[in-house]
Amino acid sequence: MMKTSLSVKYDTGSIGSIGNLLWNTKNKQDAFTYNPLFVEQQIDLAPIQMSIQAPRTQQQLPWPAHDDKLYRSLPPMIADALPDYYGHALYKAWLNANKIYKSKHCPLDLLAFIGNSAIGALEFEPDDGLTEKKVSKPAMTIDLPALSLFSQKVLREKIVPSINKDNAHYWQQIMATSIFAGGRQPKAIIGIGEKIGQILSANGSLPEGYQPYLLKFEQDQNYPATKLEYIYYKIARLAGISIMDSRLLTIENSTHFLTKRFDRNGMEKIHTQTLAAMAPHVKSYEGIFEVMHQLKLPASDFKQQYLRMVFNVVMRNVDDHNKNFSFCMDKTHNWQLSPAYDQVFSLNLSAPHYTNRHSLTVCGKNEHITKNDLEKVALQNNIQHYKTLIDQVIDAASHFAAYAKELGLPEDLIRAIQSQHTLA
């Protein structure tokens, strides 16, 4: 099964291959080389980490894999297309079910499996020409309650169940909707019509009137994670943060979180790179602003990123790692900050204090961040009216209890979460 070469394509309709990935069987790493014909197009898909203007590209030398395990032996721009924990668990189960052993596959096999269903606009095609044209497939009807229950089984049992005749139908649905998404928790990429009724897989061709969404499954009715994310979505909107339209979807007593995809405009693909791919070295919020300066983003994006930083500090979203910030390329090949996503309360209320620290630092701190620290970052980046922006987030945060009560969250949980909010 092992693929040793893949063609990487950029879904624009005419450019075709942007380059090739080669797997080195000796050092177990991939390398990517740009197609000179693509370089002539002057479209910089990774302007900081793997720029077409860099001497390495101009000399037609390969870009090596990043050595951090996050990138799974791939160059950062390419690794961004891989699924995270949950998708990998599903893929491993598929390998086991098909008796494909670890020594017989590599990251290129997973990319070939993903094909043209990756997040963003990159596509992957084996050089042997045997790729499956997934986009031509009609979308599959999804039984969401069954898919939800099966995803819970996958997560609960820790060891992902192998494919057999009793669960093959569920595996078919979950592999059509869930292997392509990032994150640790079970989720599905689906298509929903203007009137919620039939739910379809979104890795095929969606019928007219359907839009691609990301759905996060409710996993534990004792902890309302999906309702909390919806509450945080509403607070983020109230604070002026740009975030995709989202809502709750309740089916058979389970409440799921549903949000529109920002890497799709209908079925049109939008090239997207996370901070992890764009600038793997960044470990701080100040570093994000430096990247934005390099990308020459507009002042409105700096304001947006500042609001998100303040929101994460005030609302205790400590899951602010480098895959939870992204940049999108528009049709004119200019970069912009993506809409916000994963704006959640991510403290573990029962865990030791030291585990609940921010992933990114502010003024060198990953805890006990003060208003003064936030103001310093604003002054460093010429953020206008920064004190008003801070107050804007704090005011929005004050609506948490009211929103939580509307959704029936337990009073003790509301008080526990609210007590963790800062700067109020």
Coordinates of C-alpha atoms in Angstrom, one line a residue:
M1 CA 0.0 0.0 0.0
M2 CA 2.8 2.4 0.8
K3 CA 2.8 5.5 -1.4
T4 CA 6.3 7.0 -2.1
S5 CA 5.1 9.9 -4.2
L6 CA 2.1 12.2 -4.3
S7 CA 1.2 15.1 -6.5
V8 CA -0.1 18.1 -4.5
K9 CA -2.7 20.3 -6.2
Y10 CA -4.3 23.6 -5.4
D11 CA -8.0 23.7 -6.2
T12 CA -8.2 26.7 -8.5
G13 CA -9.5 24.8 -11.6
S14 CA -6.5 25.6 -13.9
I15 CA -3.2 25.6 -12.2
G16 CA -3.0 21.9 -11.4
S17 CA 0.0 20.4 -9.6
I18 CA 1.9 22.8 -7.3
G19 CA 4.6 20.2 -6.6
N20 CA 5.4 16.7 -5.5
L21 CA 5.8 14.9 -2.1
L22 CA 8.4 12.2 -1.9
W23 CA 8.7 9.7 1.0
N24 CA 12.2 8.7 2.0
T25 CA 12.0 5.1 3.1
K26 CA 15.4 5.3 4.9
N27 CA 14.9 8.4 7.2
K28 CA 11.1 8.0 7.3
Q29 CA 10.4 11.6 6.2
D30 CA 8.7 13.4 3.4
A31 CA 10.1 16.3 1.3
F32 CA 8.1 18.6 -1.0
T33 CA 9.4 20.2 -4.2
Y34 CA 7.5 23.0 -5.9
N35 CA 6.6 22.6 -9.6
P36 CA 8.5 25.4 -11.5
L37 CA 5.4 26.1 -13.6
F38 CA 3.4 26.8 -10.4
V39 CA 6.2 29.0 -9.0
E40 CA 5.8 31.2 -12.2
Q41 CA 2.2 31.8 -11.2
Q42 CA 3.5 33.9 -8.2
I43 CA 0.9 32.4 -5.7
D44 CA 2.6 32.1 -2.4
L45 CA 0.7 29.4 -0.4
A46 CA 3.1 29.4 2.5
P47 CA 4.9 32.8 2.4
I48 CA 6.7 32.6 5.7
Q49 CA 7.7 28.9 6.1
M50 CA 7.9 27.6 2.5
S51 CA 7.8 30.7 0.3
I52 CA 8.0 30.4 -3.5
Q53 CA 10.4 33.4 -3.2
A54 CA 12.9 31.6 -1.0
P55 CA 16.3 30.5 -2.4
R56 CA 15.4 26.9 -1.7
T57 CA 12.3 27.1 -4.0
Q58 CA 14.1 29.1 -6.7
Q59 CA 16.9 26.5 -6.8
Q60 CA 14.3 23.8 -7.1
L61 CA 15.4 22.1 -3.8
P62 CA 13.0 20.1 -1.7
W63 CA 11.5 21.5 1.5
P64 CA 12.1 19.0 4.3
A65 CA 9.8 17.7 6.9
H66 CA 9.5 19.6 10.2
D67 CA 11.0 17.7 13.1
D68 CA 8.3 18.3 15.6
K69 CA 5.9 15.3 16.1
L70 CA 2.9 17.6 15.4
Y71 CA 3.9 17.6 11.7
R72 CA 4.1 13.8 11.4
S73 CA 7.2 13.8 9.2
L74 CA 5.8 16.3 6.7
P75 CA 6.6 19.9 5.8
P76 CA 4.3 22.3 7.7
M77 CA 2.2 23.5 4.8
I78 CA 1.4 19.9 3.9
A79 CA 1.0 18.6 7.4
D80 CA -1.8 21.1 8.0
A81 CA -4.1 18.8 5.8
L82 CA -3.8 15.9 8.3
P83 CA -6.5 15.1 10.8
D84 CA -5.7 15.3 14.5
Y85 CA -6.2 12.7 17.3
Y86 CA -9.8 11.7 16.4
G87 CA -9.3 11.4 12.6
H88 CA -6.0 9.5 13.2
A89 CA -7.8 7.0 15.5
L90 CA -10.3 6.3 12.8
Y91 CA -7.6 5.9 10.1
K92 CA -5.7 3.5 12.3
A93 CA -8.9 1.4 12.8
W94 CA -9.3 1.3 9.0
L95 CA -5.7 0.1 8.6
N96 CA -6.2 -2.6 11.2
A97 CA -9.5 -3.8 9.6
N98 CA -7.7 -4.1 6.3
K99 CA -4.7 -5.9 7.8
I100 CA -2.3 -3.1 6.8
Y101 CA 0.5 -3.0 9.3
K102 CA 2.5 0.1 10.4
S103 CA 5.5 -0.9 8.4
K104 CA 3.4 -0.9 5.2
H105 CA 2.1 2.6 5.3
C106 CA 3.4 6.2 5.7
P107 CA 1.8 9.7 5.9
L108 CA 1.5 9.9 2.1
D109 CA -1.0 7.0 2.3
L110 CA -3.2 9.1 4.7
L111 CA -3.0 12.1 2.4
A112 CA -3.9 10.0 -0.6
F113 CA -6.9 8.7 1.4
I114 CA -7.9 12.3 2.2
G115 CA -7.5 13.2 -1.5
N116 CA -9.6 16.3 -2.3
S117 CA -11.5 16.4 1.0
A118 CA -8.8 18.1 3.1
I119 CA -9.5 21.3 5.1
G120 CA -8.5 24.2 2.9
A121 CA -7.8 24.0 -0.8
L122 CA -4.9 21.6 -1.2
E123 CA -5.6 18.2 -2.8
F124 CA -3.5 15.0 -2.9
E125 CA -3.2 12.6 -5.8
P126 CA -1.0 9.5 -6.2
D127 CA 1.4 9.8 -9.1
D128 CA 0.2 6.4 -10.2
G129 CA -2.9 8.0 -11.5
L130 CA -5.1 5.6 -9.5
T131 CA -6.6 8.3 -7.2
E132 CA -10.3 8.1 -6.5
K133 CA -12.2 11.1 -7.8
K134 CA -14.1 11.7 -4.6
V135 CA -15.6 15.0 -5.7
S136 CA -17.6 13.2 -8.3
K137 CA -19.3 11.1 -5.7
P138 CA -22.8 12.1 -4.7
A139 CA -23.1 13.1 -1.0
M140 CA -24.1 10.2 1.3
T141 CA -27.2 10.5 3.5
I142 CA -26.1 10.5 7.2
D143 CA -28.0 8.9 10.1
L144 CA -26.8 11.5 12.7
P145 CA -28.2 9.8 15.8
A146 CA -26.5 6.5 14.9
L147 CA -23.3 8.3 13.9
S148 CA -23.3 10.1 17.2
L149 CA -23.7 6.9 19.2
F150 CA -21.0 5.2 17.3
S151 CA -18.6 8.1 17.7
Q152 CA -19.2 7.9 21.5
K153 CA -18.4 4.2 21.4
V154 CA -15.2 4.9 19.5
L155 CA -14.2 7.5 22.1
R156 CA -15.4 5.6 25.2
E157 CA -13.7 2.3 24.4
K158 CA -10.3 4.0 23.9
I159 CA -9.4 1.2 21.6
V160 CA -11.2 2.0 18.3
P161 CA -13.4 -0.9 17.2
S162 CA -12.4 -2.7 14.1
I163 CA -14.6 -2.7 11.1
N164 CA -16.9 -5.8 10.9
K165 CA -20.2 -6.7 9.2
D166 CA -22.2 -5.4 12.1
N167 CA -20.7 -1.9 12.1
A168 CA -19.5 -1.5 8.5
H169 CA -22.4 0.8 7.6
Y170 CA -21.6 3.1 10.5
W171 CA -17.9 3.1 9.7
Q172 CA -18.8 4.0 6.1
Q173 CA -20.6 7.1 7.3
I174 CA -18.0 8.1 9.9
M175 CA -15.2 7.7 7.4
A176 CA -17.1 9.9 4.9
T177 CA -17.6 12.7 7.5
S178 CA -15.1 12.6 10.3
I179 CA -11.6 11.5 9.3
F180 CA -10.9 14.9 7.6
A181 CA -11.6 17.2 10.6
G182 CA -9.1 18.4 13.2
G183 CA -9.2 18.3 16.9
R184 CA -9.5 15.6 19.6
Q185 CA -13.2 15.3 20.0
P186 CA -15.6 13.5 17.6
K187 CA -17.0 15.7 14.9
A188 CA -18.4 15.4 11.4
I189 CA -18.2 17.5 8.2
I190 CA -21.7 17.5 6.8
G191 CA -24.0 19.3 4.4
I192 CA -27.2 20.8 5.5
G193 CA -30.0 22.3 3.4
E194 CA -31.7 25.6 3.9
K195 CA -34.3 23.8 5.9
I196 CA -32.7 21.3 8.3
G197 CA -34.0 17.9 7.3
Q198 CA -31.8 15.5 5.4
I199 CA -28.1 15.6 6.5
L200 CA -25.5 14.7 4.0
S201 CA -21.7 14.0 4.0
A202 CA -19.8 17.0 2.7
N203 CA -16.9 15.2 1.1
G204 CA -18.9 14.6 -2.0
S205 CA -20.8 16.9 -4.3
L206 CA -23.6 18.6 -2.3
P207 CA -26.9 19.4 -4.0
E208 CA -28.0 22.9 -4.7
G209 CA -29.2 24.7 -1.5
Y210 CA -26.9 22.7 0.8
Q211 CA -24.0 24.3 2.7
P212 CA -21.0 22.6 4.3
Y213 CA -20.9 22.6 8.2
L214 CA -18.8 21.3 10.9
L215 CA -20.7 19.4 13.6
K216 CA -19.4 18.6 17.1
F217 CA -21.1 15.8 18.8
E218 CA -22.5 15.9 22.3
Q219 CA -20.4 13.3 24.1
D220 CA -21.4 13.6 27.8
Q221 CA -24.9 14.8 28.9
N222 CA -23.4 15.4 32.4
Y223 CA -21.2 18.1 31.0
P224 CA -22.8 20.4 28.4
A225 CA -19.8 21.1 26.2
T226 CA -21.7 21.8 23.1
K227 CA -24.1 24.2 24.9
L228 CA -21.1 25.9 26.5
E229 CA -19.5 26.4 23.1
Y230 CA -22.7 27.9 21.7
I231 CA -22.9 30.3 24.7
Y232 CA -19.2 31.3 24.1
Y233 CA -20.1 31.8 20.4
K234 CA -22.8 34.2 21.3
I235 CA -20.6 36.1 23.7
A236 CA -17.8 36.3 21.0
R237 CA -20.3 37.7 18.6
L238 CA -21.5 40.2 21.2
A239 CA -17.9 41.2 21.8
G240 CA -17.4 42.0 18.1
I241 CA -15.5 38.9 17.1
S242 CA -15.9 37.7 13.6
I243 CA -17.0 34.0 13.8
M244 CA -19.0 31.8 11.5
D245 CA -22.7 31.4 11.9
S246 CA -23.4 28.7 14.5
R247 CA -26.3 27.0 16.2
L248 CA -27.3 24.0 18.3
L249 CA -28.9 21.0 16.7
T250 CA -30.9 18.7 18.9
I251 CA -31.7 15.2 17.7
E252 CA -33.2 12.5 19.9
N253 CA -32.2 14.2 23.2
S254 CA -28.6 14.9 22.1
T255 CA -27.6 18.5 21.5
H256 CA -24.8 19.0 19.0
F257 CA -22.9 22.2 18.0
L258 CA -23.1 23.2 14.4
T259 CA -20.9 25.8 12.7
K260 CA -20.4 26.9 9.1
R261 CA -17.0 26.1 7.6
F262 CA -14.9 29.1 6.8
D263 CA -12.7 27.2 4.3
R264 CA -15.6 26.8 2.0
N265 CA -17.8 29.3 0.2
G266 CA -20.5 26.9 -1.0
M267 CA -18.4 24.2 -2.6
E268 CA -15.6 26.7 -3.5
K269 CA -12.4 25.9 -1.6
I270 CA -10.5 28.6 0.3
H271 CA -6.8 28.0 0.9
T272 CA -6.2 28.0 4.7
Q273 CA -3.1 27.6 6.8
T274 CA -3.1 27.4 10.6
L275 CA -0.5 29.3 12.7
A276 CA 1.2 25.9 13.2
A277 CA 1.8 25.7 9.4
M278 CA 2.4 29.4 8.7
A279 CA 4.9 29.9 11.5
P280 CA 5.7 26.9 13.7
H281 CA 8.1 28.9 15.8
V282 CA 5.4 31.1 17.3
K283 CA 4.7 30.5 21.0
S284 CA 3.1 33.8 22.0
Y285 CA 0.3 36.2 21.1
E286 CA 2.9 38.8 20.3
G287 CA 4.3 36.3 17.8
I288 CA 0.9 36.1 16.0
F289 CA 0.9 39.8 15.6
E290 CA 4.5 39.6 14.1
V291 CA 3.2 37.0 11.6
M292 CA 0.3 39.4 10.7
H293 CA 2.8 42.2 10.1
Q294 CA 4.8 39.9 7.8
L295 CA 1.6 39.0 5.9
K296 CA 0.7 42.7 5.7
L297 CA -2.8 42.2 7.1
P298 CA -5.1 45.2 7.4
A299 CA -5.7 47.1 10.6
S300 CA -9.2 45.5 10.9
D301 CA -7.5 42.1 11.3
F302 CA -5.2 43.4 14.0
K303 CA -8.3 44.6 15.9
Q304 CA -9.9 41.2 15.4
Q305 CA -6.9 39.3 16.7
Y306 CA -6.6 41.7 19.7
L307 CA -10.3 41.0 20.6
R308 CA -9.7 37.2 20.4
M309 CA -6.6 37.5 22.6
V310 CA -8.6 39.5 25.2
F311 CA -11.5 37.1 24.9
N312 CA -9.3 34.0 25.5
V313 CA -7.9 35.6 28.6
V314 CA -11.2 36.9 30.1
M315 CA -13.2 33.8 29.2
R316 CA -10.5 31.3 30.2
N317 CA -10.0 29.7 26.8
V318 CA -6.6 28.2 27.6
D319 CA -6.8 25.8 24.6
D320 CA -5.2 28.6 22.5
H321 CA -2.6 26.5 20.8
N322 CA -1.2 27.2 17.3
K323 CA -3.8 25.1 15.4
N324 CA -6.6 27.3 16.8
F325 CA -5.6 30.3 14.8
S326 CA -5.7 30.4 11.0
F327 CA -5.1 32.5 7.9
C328 CA -7.1 32.4 4.6
M329 CA -6.0 33.4 1.1
D330 CA -8.6 35.3 -1.0
K331 CA -9.2 35.1 -4.7
T332 CA -6.6 37.8 -5.3
H333 CA -4.1 35.8 -3.4
N334 CA -3.9 38.2 -0.5
W335 CA -4.0 36.9 3.1
Q336 CA -6.4 37.6 5.8
L337 CA -7.2 36.4 9.3
S338 CA -9.7 33.6 9.3
P339 CA -12.9 33.8 11.3
A340 CA -12.5 32.8 14.9
Y341 CA -13.2 29.2 15.9
D342 CA -12.9 26.9 19.0
Q343 CA -13.8 29.8 21.3
V344 CA -14.6 27.6 24.3
F345 CA -14.3 27.4 28.0
S346 CA -11.4 24.9 28.2
L347 CA -10.4 24.8 31.9
N348 CA -10.7 21.4 33.6
L349 CA -12.4 22.4 36.8
S350 CA -11.2 19.3 38.6
A351 CA -7.6 19.3 37.4
P352 CA -4.6 20.8 39.2
H353 CA -4.0 24.5 38.6
Y354 CA -0.8 24.0 36.7
T355 CA -2.6 22.1 33.9
N356 CA -4.9 25.1 33.2
R357 CA -2.4 27.4 31.6
H358 CA -2.6 29.2 28.3
S359 CA -0.8 27.5 25.4
L360 CA 0.3 30.9 24.0
T361 CA 1.9 33.5 26.3
V362 CA 1.2 37.2 26.8
C363 CA 4.2 39.2 27.9
G364 CA 5.9 36.0 28.7
K365 CA 3.1 34.7 30.9
N366 CA 0.7 31.8 30.4
E367 CA -1.3 32.5 33.6
H368 CA -2.2 35.5 35.8
I369 CA -2.3 37.7 32.7
T370 CA -3.4 41.2 33.7
K371 CA -5.1 44.1 31.9
N372 CA -1.7 45.9 31.9
D373 CA -0.2 43.0 30.0
L374 CA -3.0 43.2 27.4
E375 CA -2.5 47.0 27.1
K376 CA 1.3 46.5 26.5
V377 CA 0.5 44.2 23.5
A378 CA -1.9 46.8 22.1
L379 CA 0.7 49.6 22.3
Q380 CA 3.3 47.3 20.6
N381 CA 1.0 46.8 17.7
N382 CA -0.7 50.2 17.4
I383 CA -4.1 48.8 18.3
Q384 CA -6.5 51.7 18.3
H385 CA -9.0 52.2 21.2
Y386 CA -7.6 49.2 23.0
K387 CA -9.1 50.1 26.3
T388 CA -12.6 50.2 24.7
L389 CA -12.0 46.8 23.1
I390 CA -11.0 45.3 26.5
D391 CA -14.2 46.7 28.1
Q392 CA -16.2 45.4 25.1
V393 CA -15.1 41.9 25.9
I394 CA -15.6 42.2 29.6
D395 CA -19.1 43.6 29.0
A396 CA -20.0 40.7 26.7
A397 CA -18.7 38.2 29.3
S398 CA -21.1 39.6 31.8
H399 CA -23.9 38.0 29.8
F400 CA -22.6 34.5 30.5
A401 CA -25.0 33.6 33.3
A402 CA -28.1 34.8 31.5
Y403 CA -27.2 32.8 28.4
A404 CA -26.4 29.7 30.4
K405 CA -29.7 29.9 32.3
E406 CA -31.6 30.2 29.1
L407 CA -30.1 26.8 28.0
G408 CA -30.7 25.2 31.4
L409 CA -27.2 24.8 32.6
P410 CA -26.9 23.8 36.3
E411 CA -26.5 26.7 38.7
D412 CA -23.4 25.3 40.3
L413 CA -21.7 24.9 37.0
I414 CA -22.6 28.4 36.0
R415 CA -21.1 29.8 39.2
A416 CA -18.0 27.6 38.9
I417 CA -17.3 28.8 35.3
Q418 CA -18.1 32.4 36.0
S419 CA -15.8 32.4 39.0
Q420 CA -12.9 31.6 36.6
H421 CA -13.5 34.6 34.3
T422 CA -10.9 37.3 34.7
L423 CA -10.5 41.1 34.5
A424 CA -14.2 41.6 35.4

